[in-house]
Coordinates of C-alpha atoms in Angstrom, one line a residue:
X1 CA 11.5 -5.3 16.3
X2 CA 11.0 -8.4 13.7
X3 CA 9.7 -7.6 10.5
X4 CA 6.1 -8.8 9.9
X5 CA 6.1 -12.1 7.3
X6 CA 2.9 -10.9 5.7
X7 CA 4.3 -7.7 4.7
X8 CA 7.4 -9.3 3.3
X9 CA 5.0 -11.7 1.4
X10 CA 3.0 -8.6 0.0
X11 CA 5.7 -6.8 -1.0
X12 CA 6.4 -10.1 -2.8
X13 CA 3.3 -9.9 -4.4
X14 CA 3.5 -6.6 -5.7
X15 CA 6.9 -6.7 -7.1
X16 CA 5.5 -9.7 -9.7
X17 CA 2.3 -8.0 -10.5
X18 CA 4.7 -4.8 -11.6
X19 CA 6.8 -7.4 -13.7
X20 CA 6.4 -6.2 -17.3
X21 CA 5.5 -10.4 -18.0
X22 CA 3.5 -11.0 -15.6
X23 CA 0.3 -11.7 -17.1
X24 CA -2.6 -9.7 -16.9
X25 CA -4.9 -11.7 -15.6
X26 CA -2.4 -12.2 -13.1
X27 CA -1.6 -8.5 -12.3
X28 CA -5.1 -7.7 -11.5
X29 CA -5.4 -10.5 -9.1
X30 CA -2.2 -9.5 -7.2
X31 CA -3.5 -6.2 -7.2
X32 CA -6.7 -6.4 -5.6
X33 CA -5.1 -8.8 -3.2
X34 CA -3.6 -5.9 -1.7
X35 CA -7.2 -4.8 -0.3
X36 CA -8.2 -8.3 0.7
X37 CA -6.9 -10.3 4.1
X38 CA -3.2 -11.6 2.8
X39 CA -4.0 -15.3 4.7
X40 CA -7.2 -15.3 2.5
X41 CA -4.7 -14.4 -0.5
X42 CA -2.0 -17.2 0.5
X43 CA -4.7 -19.7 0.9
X44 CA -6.1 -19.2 -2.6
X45 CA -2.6 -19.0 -4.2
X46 CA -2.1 -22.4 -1.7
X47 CA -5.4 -24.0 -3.6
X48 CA -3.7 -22.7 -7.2
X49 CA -0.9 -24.3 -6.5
X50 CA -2.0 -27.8 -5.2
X51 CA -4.1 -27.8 -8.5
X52 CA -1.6 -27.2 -10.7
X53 CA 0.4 -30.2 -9.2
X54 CA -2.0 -32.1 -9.5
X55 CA -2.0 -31.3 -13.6
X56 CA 1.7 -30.9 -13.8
X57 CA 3.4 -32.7 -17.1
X58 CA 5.3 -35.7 -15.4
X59 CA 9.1 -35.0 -16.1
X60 CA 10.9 -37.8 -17.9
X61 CA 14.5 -38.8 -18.0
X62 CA 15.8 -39.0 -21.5

């Protein structure tokens, strides 16, 4: 039997909102995405993410 991806992706989750620097903020989103839909959770994280890019510092070479 495989293992299922979304509980490898929760159990993800949960091991960086138990990280003693993980903000908290952070923490308490992680944890109350363990009683929401985990494709609900990966598409917000998704959005985060493509918004931070969009913001990102541009890296220069020295």
């Amino acid at each position: 039997m495989e293992p299922d991806p979304f509980e490898d992706i929760a159990r993800k989750l949960a091991t960086l909102a138990a990280k003693p620097d993980t903000s908290f903020a952070l923490q308490q989103y992680l944890q109350t995405s363990a009683d929401r839909d985990i494709v609900d959770v990966m598409n917000e994280i998704d959005c985060l993410a493509r918004i931070l890019a969009e913001h990102a510092p541009v890296e220069r070479e020295p």
